[in-house]
mmCIF file of C-alpha atoms in Angstrom:
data_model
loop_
_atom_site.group_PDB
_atom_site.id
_atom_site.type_symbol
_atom_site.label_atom_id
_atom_site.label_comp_id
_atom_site.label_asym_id
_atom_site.label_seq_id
_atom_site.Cartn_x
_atom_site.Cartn_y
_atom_site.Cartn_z
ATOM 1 C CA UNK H 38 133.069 240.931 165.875
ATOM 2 C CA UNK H 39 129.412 242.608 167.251
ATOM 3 C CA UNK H 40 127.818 243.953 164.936
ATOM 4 C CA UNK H 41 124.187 245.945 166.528
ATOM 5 C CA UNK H 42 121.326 246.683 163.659
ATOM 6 C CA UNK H 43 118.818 249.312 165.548
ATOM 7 C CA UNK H 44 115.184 248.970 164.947
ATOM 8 C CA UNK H 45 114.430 251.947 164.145
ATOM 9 C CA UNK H 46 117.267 251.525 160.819
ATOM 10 C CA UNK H 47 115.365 248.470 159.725
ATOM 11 C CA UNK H 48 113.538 249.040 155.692
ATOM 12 C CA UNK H 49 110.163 249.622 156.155
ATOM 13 C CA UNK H 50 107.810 247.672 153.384
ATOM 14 C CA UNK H 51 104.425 245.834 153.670
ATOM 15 C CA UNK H 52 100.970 247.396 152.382
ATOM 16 C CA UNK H 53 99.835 249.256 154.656
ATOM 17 C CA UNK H 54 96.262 250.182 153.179
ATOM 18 C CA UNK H 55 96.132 246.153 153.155
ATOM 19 C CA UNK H 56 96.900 246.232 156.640
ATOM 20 C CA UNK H 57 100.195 244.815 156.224
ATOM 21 C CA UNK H 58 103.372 246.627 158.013
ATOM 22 C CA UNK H 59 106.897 245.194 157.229
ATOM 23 C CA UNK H 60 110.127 245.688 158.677
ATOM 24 C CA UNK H 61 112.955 244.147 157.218
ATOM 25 C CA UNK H 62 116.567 243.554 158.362
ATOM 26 C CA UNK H 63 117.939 242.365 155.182
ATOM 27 C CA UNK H 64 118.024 244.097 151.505
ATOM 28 C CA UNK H 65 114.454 242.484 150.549
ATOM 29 C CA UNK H 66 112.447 243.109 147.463
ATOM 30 C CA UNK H 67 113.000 246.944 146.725
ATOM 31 C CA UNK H 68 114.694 247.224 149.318
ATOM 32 C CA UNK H 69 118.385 246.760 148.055
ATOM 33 C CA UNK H 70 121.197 247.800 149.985
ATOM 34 C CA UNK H 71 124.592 245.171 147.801
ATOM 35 C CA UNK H 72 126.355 245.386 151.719
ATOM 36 C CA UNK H 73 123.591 244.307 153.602
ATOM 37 C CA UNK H 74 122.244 241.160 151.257
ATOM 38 C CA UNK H 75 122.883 238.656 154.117
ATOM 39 C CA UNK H 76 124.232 236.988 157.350
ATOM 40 C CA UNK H 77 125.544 233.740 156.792
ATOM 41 C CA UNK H 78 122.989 231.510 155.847
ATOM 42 C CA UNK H 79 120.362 234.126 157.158
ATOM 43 C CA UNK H 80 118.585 235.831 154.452
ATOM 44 C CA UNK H 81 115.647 237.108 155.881
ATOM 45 C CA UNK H 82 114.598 238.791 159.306
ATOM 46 C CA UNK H 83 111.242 240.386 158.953
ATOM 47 C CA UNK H 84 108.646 241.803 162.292
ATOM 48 C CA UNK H 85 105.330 241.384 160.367
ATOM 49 C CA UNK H 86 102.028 242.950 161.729
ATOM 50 C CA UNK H 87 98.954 241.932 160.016
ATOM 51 C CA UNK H 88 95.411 243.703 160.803
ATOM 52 C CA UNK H 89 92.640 241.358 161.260
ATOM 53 C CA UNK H 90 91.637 240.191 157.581
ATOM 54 C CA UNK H 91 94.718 240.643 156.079
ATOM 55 C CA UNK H 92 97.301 238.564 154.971
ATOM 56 C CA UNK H 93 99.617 237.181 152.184
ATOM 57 C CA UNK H 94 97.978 235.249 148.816
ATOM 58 C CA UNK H 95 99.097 232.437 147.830
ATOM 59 C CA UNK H 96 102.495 232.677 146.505
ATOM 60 C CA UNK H 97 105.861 230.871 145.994
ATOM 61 C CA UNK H 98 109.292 229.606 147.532
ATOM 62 C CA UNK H 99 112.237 227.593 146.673
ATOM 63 C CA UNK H 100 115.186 226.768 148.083
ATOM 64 C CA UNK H 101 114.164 228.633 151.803
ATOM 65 C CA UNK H 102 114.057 227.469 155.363
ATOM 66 C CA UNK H 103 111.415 229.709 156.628
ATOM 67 C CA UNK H 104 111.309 229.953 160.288
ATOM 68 C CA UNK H 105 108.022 231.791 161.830
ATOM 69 C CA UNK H 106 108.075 232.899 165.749
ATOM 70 C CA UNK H 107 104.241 234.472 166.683
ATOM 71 C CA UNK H 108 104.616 236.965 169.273
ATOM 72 C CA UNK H 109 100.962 238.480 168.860
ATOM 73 C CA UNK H 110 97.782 237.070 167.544
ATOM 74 C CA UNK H 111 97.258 233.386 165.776
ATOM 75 C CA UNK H 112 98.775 232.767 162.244
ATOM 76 C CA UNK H 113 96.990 230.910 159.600
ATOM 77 C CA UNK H 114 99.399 228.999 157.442
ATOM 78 C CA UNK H 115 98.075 226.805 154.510
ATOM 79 C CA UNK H 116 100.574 225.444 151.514
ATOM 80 C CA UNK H 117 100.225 223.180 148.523
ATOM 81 C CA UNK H 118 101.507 220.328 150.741
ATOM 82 C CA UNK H 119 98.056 220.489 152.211
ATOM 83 C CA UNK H 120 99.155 221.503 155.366
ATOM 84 C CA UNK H 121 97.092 223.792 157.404
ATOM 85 C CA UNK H 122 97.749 224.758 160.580
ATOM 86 C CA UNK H 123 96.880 227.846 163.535
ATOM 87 C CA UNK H 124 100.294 229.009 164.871
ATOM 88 C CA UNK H 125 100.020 230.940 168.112
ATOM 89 C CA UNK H 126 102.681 232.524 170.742
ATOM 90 C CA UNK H 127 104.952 229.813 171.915
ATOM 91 C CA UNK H 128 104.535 227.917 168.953
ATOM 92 C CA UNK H 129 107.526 227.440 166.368
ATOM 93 C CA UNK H 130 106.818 227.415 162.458
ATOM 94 C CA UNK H 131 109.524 226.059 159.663
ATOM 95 C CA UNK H 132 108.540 225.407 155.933
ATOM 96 C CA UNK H 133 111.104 223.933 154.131
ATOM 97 C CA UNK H 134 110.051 224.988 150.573
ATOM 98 C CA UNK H 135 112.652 222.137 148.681
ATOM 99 C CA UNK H 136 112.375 222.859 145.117
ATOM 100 C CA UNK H 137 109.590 224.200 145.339
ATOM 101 C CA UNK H 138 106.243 225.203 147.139
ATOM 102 C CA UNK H 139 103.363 227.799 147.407
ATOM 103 C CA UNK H 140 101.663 228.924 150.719
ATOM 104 C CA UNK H 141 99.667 232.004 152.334
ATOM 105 C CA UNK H 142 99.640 233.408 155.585
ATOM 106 C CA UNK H 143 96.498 235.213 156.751
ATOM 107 C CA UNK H 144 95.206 237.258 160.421
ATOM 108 C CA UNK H 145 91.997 235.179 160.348
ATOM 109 C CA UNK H 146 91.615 236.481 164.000
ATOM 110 C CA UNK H 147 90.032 239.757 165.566
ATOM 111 C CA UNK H 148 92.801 241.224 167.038
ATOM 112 C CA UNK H 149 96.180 241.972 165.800
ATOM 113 C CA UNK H 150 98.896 239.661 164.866
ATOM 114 C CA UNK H 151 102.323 240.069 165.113
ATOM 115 C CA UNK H 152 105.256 237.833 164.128
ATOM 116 C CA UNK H 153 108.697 237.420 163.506
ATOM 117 C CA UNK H 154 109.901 235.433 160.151
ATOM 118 C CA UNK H 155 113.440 234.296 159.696
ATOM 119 C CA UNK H 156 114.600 232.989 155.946
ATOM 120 C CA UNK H 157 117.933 230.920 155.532
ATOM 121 C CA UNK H 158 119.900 229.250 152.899
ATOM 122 C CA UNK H 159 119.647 225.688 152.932
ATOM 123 C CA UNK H 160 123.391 223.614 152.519
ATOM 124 C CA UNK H 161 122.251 221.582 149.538
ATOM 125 C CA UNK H 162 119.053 223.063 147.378
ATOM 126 C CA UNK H 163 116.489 221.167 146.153
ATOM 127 C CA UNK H 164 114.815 218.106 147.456
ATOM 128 C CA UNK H 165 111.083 217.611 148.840
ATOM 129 C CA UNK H 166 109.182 220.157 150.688
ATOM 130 C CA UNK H 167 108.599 219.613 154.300
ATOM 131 C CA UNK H 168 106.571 221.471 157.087
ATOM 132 C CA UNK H 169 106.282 221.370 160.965
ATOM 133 C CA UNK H 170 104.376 223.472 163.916
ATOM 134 C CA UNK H 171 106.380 222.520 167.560
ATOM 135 C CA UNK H 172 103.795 224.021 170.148
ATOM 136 C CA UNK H 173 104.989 225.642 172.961
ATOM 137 C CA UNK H 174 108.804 225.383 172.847
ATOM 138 C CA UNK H 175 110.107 225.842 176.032
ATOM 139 C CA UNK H 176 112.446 228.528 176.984
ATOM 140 C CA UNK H 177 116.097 226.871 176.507
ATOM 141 C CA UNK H 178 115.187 224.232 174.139
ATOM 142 C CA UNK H 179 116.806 224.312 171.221
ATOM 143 C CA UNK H 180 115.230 223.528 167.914
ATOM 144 C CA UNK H 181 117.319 222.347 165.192
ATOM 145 C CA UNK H 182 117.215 223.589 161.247
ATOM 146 C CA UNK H 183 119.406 220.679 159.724
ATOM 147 C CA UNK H 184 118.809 221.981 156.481
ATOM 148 C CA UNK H 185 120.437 225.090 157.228
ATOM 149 C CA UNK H 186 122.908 223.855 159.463
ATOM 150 C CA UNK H 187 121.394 226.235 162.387
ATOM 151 C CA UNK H 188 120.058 225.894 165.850
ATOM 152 C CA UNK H 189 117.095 228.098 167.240
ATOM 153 C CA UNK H 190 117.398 229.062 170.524
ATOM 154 C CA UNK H 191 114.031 231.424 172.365
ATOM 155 C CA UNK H 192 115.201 232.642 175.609
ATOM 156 C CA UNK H 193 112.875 234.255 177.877
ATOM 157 C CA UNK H 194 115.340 235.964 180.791
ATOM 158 C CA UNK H 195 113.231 237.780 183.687
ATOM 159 C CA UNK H 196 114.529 241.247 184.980
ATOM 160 C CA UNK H 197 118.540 240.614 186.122
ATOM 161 C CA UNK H 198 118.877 237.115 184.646
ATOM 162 C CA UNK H 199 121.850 236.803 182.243
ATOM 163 C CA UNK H 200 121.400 234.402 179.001
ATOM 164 C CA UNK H 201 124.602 233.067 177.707
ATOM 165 C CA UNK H 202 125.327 233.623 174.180
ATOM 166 C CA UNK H 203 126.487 230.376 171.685
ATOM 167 C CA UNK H 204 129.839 229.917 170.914
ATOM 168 C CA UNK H 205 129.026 229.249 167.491
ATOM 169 C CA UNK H 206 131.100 230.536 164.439
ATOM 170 C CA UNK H 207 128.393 233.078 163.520
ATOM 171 C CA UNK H 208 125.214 234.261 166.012
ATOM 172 C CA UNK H 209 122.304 235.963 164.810
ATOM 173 C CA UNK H 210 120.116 237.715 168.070
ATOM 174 C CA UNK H 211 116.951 239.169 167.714
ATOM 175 C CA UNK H 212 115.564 241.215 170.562
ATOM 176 C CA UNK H 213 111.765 240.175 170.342
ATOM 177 C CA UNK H 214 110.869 242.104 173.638
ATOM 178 C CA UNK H 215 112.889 244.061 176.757
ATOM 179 C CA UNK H 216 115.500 246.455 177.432
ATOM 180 C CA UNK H 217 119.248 244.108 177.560
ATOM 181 C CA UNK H 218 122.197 244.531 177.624
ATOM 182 C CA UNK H 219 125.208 242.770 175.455
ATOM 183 C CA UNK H 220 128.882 243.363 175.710
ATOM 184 C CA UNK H 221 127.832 247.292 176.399
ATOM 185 C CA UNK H 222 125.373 248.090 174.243
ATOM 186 C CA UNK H 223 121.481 248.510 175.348
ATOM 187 C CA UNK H 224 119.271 246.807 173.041
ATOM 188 C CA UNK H 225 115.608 246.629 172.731
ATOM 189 C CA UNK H 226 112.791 245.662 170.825
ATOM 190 C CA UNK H 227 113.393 245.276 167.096
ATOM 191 C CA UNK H 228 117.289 245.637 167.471
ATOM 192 C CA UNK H 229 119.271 242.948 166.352
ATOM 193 C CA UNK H 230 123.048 241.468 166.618
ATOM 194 C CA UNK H 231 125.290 239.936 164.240
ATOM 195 C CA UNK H 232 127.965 237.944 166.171
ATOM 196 C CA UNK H 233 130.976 236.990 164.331
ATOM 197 C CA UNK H 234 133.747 234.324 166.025
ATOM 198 C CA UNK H 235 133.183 235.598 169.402
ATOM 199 C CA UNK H 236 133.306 233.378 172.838
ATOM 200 C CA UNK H 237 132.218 234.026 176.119
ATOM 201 C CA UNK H 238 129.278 236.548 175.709
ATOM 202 C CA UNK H 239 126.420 237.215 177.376
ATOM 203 C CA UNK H 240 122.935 239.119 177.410
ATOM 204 C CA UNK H 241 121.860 240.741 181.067
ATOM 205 C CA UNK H 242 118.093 241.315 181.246
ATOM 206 C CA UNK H 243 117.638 244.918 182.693
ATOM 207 C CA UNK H 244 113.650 243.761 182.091
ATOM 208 C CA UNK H 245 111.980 240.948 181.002
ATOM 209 C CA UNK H 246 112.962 239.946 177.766
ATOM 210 C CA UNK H 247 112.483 237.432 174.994
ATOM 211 C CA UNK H 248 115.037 236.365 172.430
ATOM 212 C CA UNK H 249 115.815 235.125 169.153
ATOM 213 C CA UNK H 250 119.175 233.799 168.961
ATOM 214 C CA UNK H 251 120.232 231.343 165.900
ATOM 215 C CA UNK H 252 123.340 229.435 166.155
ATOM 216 C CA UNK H 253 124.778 229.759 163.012
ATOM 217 C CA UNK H 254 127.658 227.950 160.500
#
């Protein structure tokens, strides 16, 4: 089963006279839609844009694998782990709040920052909270979430190439940048596709593109 989410359909939140704009994938906050709560272990697909200045307080997780992809800008992370950290393009982000943890994410920079946050559902809840910045993943390399069972894969195609799509038991793509293609459908930036039990795909590049695709349980 393919299931393509458009862009343009995703809920629109944030605080905008904060300088925060929001686009969410999944039924999030007051956003509540009971047939679109989640994919999987997926939870969470948000395209952040913070102005310079802005950002979000302190405030807490549990249970979460959170997953942050910069596509714009530098990201300033701190948490009650005492783990602070600059997260730029390239660079990969996870939090593993455990049973419990408290962090803020701020545009410290000048310019705008963009960014792509993905929440899952760990297997087993609780245990200590953990966190991690891997700079400059390259394109191909996959990077593991054992606590969620998934596999993160960035794919960077240029214009023509063809990216082959995980024979997993559920796929979750996220079209970062481009114009693809996937089994017949165009997709571009902000679209995403739910893959259920499906072999033998593939994405063509009709431009060049870059990809989130989790490998999924």
């Amino acid at each position: 089963m393919i299931d393509v989410r458009r862009g343009p359909d995703r809920y629109e939140g944030g605080d905008v006279p904060a300088g925060i704009t929001t686009r969410h994938a999944f039924s999030f906050g007051s956003f509540y839609d009971p047939d679109n709560l989640r994919f999987g272990p997926v939870l969470a697909c948000n395209e952040e844009t913070l102005a310079p200045g802005a950002g979000f307080d302190e405030h807490p997780h549990s249970h979460t694998e959170i997953v942050t992809w910069v596509v714009e800008g530098e990201l300033t992370h701190q948490d009650t782990t005492g783990e602070k950290a600059l997260v730029g393009p390239g660079d990969v982000q996870r939090l593993s709040a455990g049973s419990g943890v408290r962090h803020a994410e701020r545009n410290d920079g000048g310019g705008r920052l963009r960014f792509v946050q993905l929440w899952l559902a760990p297997l087993a809840a609780g245990g200590a909270p953990s966190y991690e910045v891997l700079r400059g993943l390259a394109d191909g390399t996959p990077y593991a979430i054992p606590a969620a069972g998934a596999v993160l894969h960035v794919r960077r195609p240029g214009a023509g190439e063809r990216v082959t799509i995980p024979a997993a038991e559920r796929v979750y793509v996220h079209v970062v940048r481009g114009d693809l293609r996937l089994d017949g459908e165009e997709l571009g930036p902000g679209d995403s596709v739910r893959i259920t039990a499906e072999k033998g795909l593939e994405v063509t590049a009709g431009s060049p593109g870059e990809l989130l695709i989790l490998e999924l349980p």
